[in-house]
mmCIF file of C-alpha atoms in Angstrom:
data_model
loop_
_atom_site.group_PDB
_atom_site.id
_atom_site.type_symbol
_atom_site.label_atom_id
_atom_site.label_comp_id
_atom_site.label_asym_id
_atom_site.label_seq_id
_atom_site.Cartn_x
_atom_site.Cartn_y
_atom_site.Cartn_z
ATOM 1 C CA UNK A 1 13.063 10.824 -182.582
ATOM 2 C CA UNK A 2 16.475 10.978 -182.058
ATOM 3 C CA UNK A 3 17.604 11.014 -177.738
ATOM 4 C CA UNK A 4 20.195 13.527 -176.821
ATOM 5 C CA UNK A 5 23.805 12.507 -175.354
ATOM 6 C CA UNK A 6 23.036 13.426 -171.887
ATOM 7 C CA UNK A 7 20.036 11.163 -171.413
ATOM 8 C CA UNK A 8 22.043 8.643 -173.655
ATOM 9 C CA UNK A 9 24.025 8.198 -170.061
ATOM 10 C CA UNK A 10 20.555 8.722 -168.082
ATOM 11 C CA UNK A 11 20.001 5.598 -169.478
ATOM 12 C CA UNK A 12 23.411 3.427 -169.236
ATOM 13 C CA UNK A 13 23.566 4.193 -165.557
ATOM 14 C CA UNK A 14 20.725 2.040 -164.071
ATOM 15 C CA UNK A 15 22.388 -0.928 -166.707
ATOM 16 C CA UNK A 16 25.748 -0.429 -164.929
ATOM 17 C CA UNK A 17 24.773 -0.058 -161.776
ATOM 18 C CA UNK A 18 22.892 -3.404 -162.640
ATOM 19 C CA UNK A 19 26.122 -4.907 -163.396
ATOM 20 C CA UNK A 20 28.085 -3.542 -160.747
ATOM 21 C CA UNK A 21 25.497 -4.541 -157.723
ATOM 22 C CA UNK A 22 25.736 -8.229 -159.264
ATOM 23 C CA UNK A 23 29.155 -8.829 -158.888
ATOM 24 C CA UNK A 24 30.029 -10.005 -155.425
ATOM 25 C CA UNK A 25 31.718 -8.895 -153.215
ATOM 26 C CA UNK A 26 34.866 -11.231 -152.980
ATOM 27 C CA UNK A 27 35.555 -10.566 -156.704
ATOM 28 C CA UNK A 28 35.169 -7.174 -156.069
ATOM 29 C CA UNK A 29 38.005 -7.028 -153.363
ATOM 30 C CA UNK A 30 39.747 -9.080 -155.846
ATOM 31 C CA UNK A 31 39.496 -6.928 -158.461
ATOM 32 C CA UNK A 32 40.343 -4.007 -156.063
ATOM 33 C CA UNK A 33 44.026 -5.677 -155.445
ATOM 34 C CA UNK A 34 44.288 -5.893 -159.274
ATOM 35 C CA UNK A 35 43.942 -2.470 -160.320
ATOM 36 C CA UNK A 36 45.677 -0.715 -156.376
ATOM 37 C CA UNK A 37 48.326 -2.971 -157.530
ATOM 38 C CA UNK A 38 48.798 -1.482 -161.961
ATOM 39 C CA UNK A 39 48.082 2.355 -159.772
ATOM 40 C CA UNK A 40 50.658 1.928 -157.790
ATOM 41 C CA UNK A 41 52.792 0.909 -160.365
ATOM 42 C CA UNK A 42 52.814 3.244 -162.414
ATOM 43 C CA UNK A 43 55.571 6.236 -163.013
ATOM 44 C CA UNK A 44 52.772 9.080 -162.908
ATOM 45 C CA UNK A 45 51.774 7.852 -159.738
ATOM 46 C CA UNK A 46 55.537 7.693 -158.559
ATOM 47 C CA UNK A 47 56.128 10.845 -159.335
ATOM 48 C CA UNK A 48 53.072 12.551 -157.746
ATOM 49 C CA UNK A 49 53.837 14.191 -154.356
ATOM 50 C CA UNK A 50 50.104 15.139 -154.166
ATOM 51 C CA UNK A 51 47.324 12.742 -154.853
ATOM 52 C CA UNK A 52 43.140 13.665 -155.544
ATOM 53 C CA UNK A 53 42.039 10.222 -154.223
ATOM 54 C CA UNK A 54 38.085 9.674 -153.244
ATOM 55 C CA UNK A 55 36.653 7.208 -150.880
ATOM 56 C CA UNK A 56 35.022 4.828 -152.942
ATOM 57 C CA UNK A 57 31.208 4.130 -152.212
ATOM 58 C CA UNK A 58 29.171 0.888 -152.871
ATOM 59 C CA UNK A 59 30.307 -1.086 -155.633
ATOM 60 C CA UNK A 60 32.936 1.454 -156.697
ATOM 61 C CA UNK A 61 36.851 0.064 -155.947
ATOM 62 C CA UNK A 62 37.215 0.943 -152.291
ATOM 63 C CA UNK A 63 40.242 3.444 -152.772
ATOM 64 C CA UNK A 64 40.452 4.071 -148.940
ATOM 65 C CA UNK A 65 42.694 1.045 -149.332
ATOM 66 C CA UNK A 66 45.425 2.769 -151.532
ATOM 67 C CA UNK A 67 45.706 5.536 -148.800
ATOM 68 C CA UNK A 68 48.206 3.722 -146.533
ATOM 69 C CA UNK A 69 50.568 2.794 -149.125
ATOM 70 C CA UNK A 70 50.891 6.070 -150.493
ATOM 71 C CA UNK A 71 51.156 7.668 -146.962
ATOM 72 C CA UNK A 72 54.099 5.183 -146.374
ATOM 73 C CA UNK A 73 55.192 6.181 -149.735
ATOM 74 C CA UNK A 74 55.490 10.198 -148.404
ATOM 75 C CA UNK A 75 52.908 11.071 -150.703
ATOM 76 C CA UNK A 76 50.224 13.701 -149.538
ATOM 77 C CA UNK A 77 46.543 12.808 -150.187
ATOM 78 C CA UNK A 78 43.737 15.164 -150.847
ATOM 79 C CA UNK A 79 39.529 14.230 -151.265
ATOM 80 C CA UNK A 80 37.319 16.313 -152.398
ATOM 81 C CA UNK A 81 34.110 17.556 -150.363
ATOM 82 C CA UNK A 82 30.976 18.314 -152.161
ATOM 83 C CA UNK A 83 29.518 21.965 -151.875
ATOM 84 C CA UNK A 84 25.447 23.152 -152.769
ATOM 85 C CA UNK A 85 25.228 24.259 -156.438
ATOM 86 C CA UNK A 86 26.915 21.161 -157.598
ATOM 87 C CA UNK A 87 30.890 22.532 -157.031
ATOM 88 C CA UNK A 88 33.094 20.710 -155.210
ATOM 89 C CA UNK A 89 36.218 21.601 -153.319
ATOM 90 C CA UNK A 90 39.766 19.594 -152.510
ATOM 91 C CA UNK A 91 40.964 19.348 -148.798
ATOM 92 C CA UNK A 92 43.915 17.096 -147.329
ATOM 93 C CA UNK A 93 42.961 13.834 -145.924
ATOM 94 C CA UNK A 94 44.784 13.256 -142.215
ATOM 95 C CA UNK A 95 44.516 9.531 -141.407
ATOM 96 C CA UNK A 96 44.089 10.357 -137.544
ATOM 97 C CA UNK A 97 41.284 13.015 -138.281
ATOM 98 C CA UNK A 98 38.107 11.259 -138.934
ATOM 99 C CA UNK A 99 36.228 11.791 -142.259
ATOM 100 C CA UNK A 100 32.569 13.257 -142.720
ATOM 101 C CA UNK A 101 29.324 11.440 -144.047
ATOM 102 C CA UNK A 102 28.182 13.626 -146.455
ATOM 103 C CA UNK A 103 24.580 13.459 -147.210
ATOM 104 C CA UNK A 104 24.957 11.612 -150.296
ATOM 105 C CA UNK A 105 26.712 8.713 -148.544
ATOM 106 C CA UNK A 106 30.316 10.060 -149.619
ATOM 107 C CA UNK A 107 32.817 10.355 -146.880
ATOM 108 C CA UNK A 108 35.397 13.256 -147.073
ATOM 109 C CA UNK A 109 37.199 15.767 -145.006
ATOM 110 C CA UNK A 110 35.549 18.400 -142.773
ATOM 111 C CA UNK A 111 36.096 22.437 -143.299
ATOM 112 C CA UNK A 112 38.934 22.414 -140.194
ATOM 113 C CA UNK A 113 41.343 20.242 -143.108
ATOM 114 C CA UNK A 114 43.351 22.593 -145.220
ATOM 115 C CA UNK A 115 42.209 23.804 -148.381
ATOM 116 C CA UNK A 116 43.875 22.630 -151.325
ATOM 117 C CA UNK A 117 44.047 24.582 -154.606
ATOM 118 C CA UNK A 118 43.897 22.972 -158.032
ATOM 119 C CA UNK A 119 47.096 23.846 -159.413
ATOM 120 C CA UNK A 120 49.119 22.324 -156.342
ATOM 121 C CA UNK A 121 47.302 19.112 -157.028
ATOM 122 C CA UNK A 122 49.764 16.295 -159.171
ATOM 123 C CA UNK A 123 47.672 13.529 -159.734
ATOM 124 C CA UNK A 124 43.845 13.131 -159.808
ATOM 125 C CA UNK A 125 42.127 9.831 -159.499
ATOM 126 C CA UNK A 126 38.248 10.165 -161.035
ATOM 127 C CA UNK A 127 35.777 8.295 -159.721
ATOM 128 C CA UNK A 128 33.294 6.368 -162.332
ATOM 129 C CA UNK A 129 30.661 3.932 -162.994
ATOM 130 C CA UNK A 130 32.924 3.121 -166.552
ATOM 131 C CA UNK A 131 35.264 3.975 -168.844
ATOM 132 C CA UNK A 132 35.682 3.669 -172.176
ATOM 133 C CA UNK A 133 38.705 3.589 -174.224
ATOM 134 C CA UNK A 134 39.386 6.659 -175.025
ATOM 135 C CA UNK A 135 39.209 7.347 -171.551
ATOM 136 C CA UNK A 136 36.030 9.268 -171.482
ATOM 137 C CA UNK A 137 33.942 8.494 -168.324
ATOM 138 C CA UNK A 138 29.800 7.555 -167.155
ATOM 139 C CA UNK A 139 30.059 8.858 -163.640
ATOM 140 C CA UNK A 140 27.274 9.435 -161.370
ATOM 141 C CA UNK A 141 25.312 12.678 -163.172
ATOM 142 C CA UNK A 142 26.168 14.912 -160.301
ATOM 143 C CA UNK A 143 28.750 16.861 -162.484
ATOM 144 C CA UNK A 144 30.591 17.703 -159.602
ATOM 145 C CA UNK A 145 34.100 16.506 -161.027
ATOM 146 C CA UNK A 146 33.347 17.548 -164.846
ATOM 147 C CA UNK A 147 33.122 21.225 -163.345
ATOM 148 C CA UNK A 148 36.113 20.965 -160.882
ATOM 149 C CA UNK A 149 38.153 19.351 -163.327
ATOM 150 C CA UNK A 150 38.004 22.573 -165.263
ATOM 151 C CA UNK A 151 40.362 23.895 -163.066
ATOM 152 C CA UNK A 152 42.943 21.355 -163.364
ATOM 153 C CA UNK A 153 45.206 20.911 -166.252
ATOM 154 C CA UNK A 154 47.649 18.169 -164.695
ATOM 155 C CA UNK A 155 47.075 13.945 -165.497
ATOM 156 C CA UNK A 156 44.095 12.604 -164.773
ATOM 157 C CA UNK A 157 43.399 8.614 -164.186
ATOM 158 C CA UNK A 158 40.106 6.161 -163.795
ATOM 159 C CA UNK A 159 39.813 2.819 -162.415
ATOM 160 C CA UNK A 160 37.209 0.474 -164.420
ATOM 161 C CA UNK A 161 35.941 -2.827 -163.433
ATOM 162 C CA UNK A 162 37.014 -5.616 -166.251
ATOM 163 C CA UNK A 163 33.088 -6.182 -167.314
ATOM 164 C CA UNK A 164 32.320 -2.096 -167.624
ATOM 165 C CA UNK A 165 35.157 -0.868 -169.849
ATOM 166 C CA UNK A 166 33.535 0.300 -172.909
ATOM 167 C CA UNK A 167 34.529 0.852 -176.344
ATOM 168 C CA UNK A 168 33.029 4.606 -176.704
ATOM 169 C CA UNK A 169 30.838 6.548 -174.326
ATOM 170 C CA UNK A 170 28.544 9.472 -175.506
ATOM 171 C CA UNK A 171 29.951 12.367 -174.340
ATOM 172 C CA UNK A 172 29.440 15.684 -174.304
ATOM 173 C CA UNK A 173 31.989 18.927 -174.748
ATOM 174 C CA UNK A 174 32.242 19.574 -170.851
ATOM 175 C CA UNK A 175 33.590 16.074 -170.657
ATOM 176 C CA UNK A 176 36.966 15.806 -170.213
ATOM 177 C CA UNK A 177 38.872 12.207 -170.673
ATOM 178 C CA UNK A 178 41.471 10.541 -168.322
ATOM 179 C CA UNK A 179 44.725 10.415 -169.507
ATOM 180 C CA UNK A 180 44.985 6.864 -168.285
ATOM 181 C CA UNK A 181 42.258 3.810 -167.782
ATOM 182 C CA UNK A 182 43.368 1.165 -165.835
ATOM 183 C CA UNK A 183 41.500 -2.451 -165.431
ATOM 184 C CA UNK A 184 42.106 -5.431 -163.929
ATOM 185 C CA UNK A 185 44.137 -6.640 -167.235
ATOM 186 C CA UNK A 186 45.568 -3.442 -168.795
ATOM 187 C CA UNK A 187 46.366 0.119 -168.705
ATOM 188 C CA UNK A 188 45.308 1.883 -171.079
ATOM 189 C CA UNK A 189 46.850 5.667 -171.967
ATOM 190 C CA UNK A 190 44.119 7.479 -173.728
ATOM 191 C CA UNK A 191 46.134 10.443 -174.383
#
């Protein structure tokens, strides 16, 4: 009996999340420097006046770190803020306005922070558990980026952890790949 794509990544997860939880916590942070330093870096990212950032969780690189450099940079920063039915919504981040826990553990702006539409959105930086080359993505199972990514036709990056990047992912047709994967030791443009 053959298993279908979608519990192909029901069963990766726990094995990465494995993997992830192992790793401790000062090669983590190092790791973290590695790949805020290649973002930064890059042109795209440069370019960008407005950023989809996310506050990284757990083991996930903790992003909140990239938002002073870009704010010193003049950049504008936008998180997204998970509604019911699995959609999800952008609104600007304001470092002196304090971010909500959402229930899931995930902090991100209140309703009172501006609304930000898809289309005036330059950059987007997708959270994952992996990558893989091509720069299709494992994330959580929520689907609350595949659907808002819909939306938005502009570049799209991922961060991966050195140990998770993967040669090919099962995906399915929702899934959309990054345009860029970037690891502690490359960057990788998948498109």
């Amino acid at each position: 009996m053959s298993i279908t794509t979608a519990e192909e990544k029901a069963r990766l997860r726990p094995l990465l999340r494995a993997q992830l939880s192992a790793m401790p916590e000062d090669a983590r942070r190092a790791e973290d420097d590695t790949l805020f330093s290649a973002f930064l870096s890059l042109p795209e990212v440069e370019q960008a006046h407005t950023l989809l950032l996310f506050c990284g969780m757990g083991a996930e690189p903790d992003t909140s770190r990239l938002f002073a450099p870009l704010l010193a940079r003049g950049k504008r920063i936008v998180l997204p803020r998970m509604l019911p039915g699995r959609q999800m919504e952008v609104r600007q981040f304001y470092p002196d306005h304090p971010l909500a826990m959402h229930p899931f553990g995930i902090l991100e702006p209140d309703e009172c922070s501006p609304l930000i539409a898809p289309e005036d959105i330059d950059l987007v930086l997708v959270p994952a558990l992996c990558y893989d080359k091509k720069g299709f993505r494992l994330g959580m199972g929520g689907g609350y980026y595949d659907r808002w990514l819909t939306r938005y036709s502009g570049p799209a990056m991922g961060l991966c952890r050195e140990g998770l990047l993967q040669n090919a992912l099962p995906f399915e047709p929702h899934d959309r790949p990054v345009d860029v994967v970037i690891t502690p030791t490359q960057v990788i443009r998948a498109k």
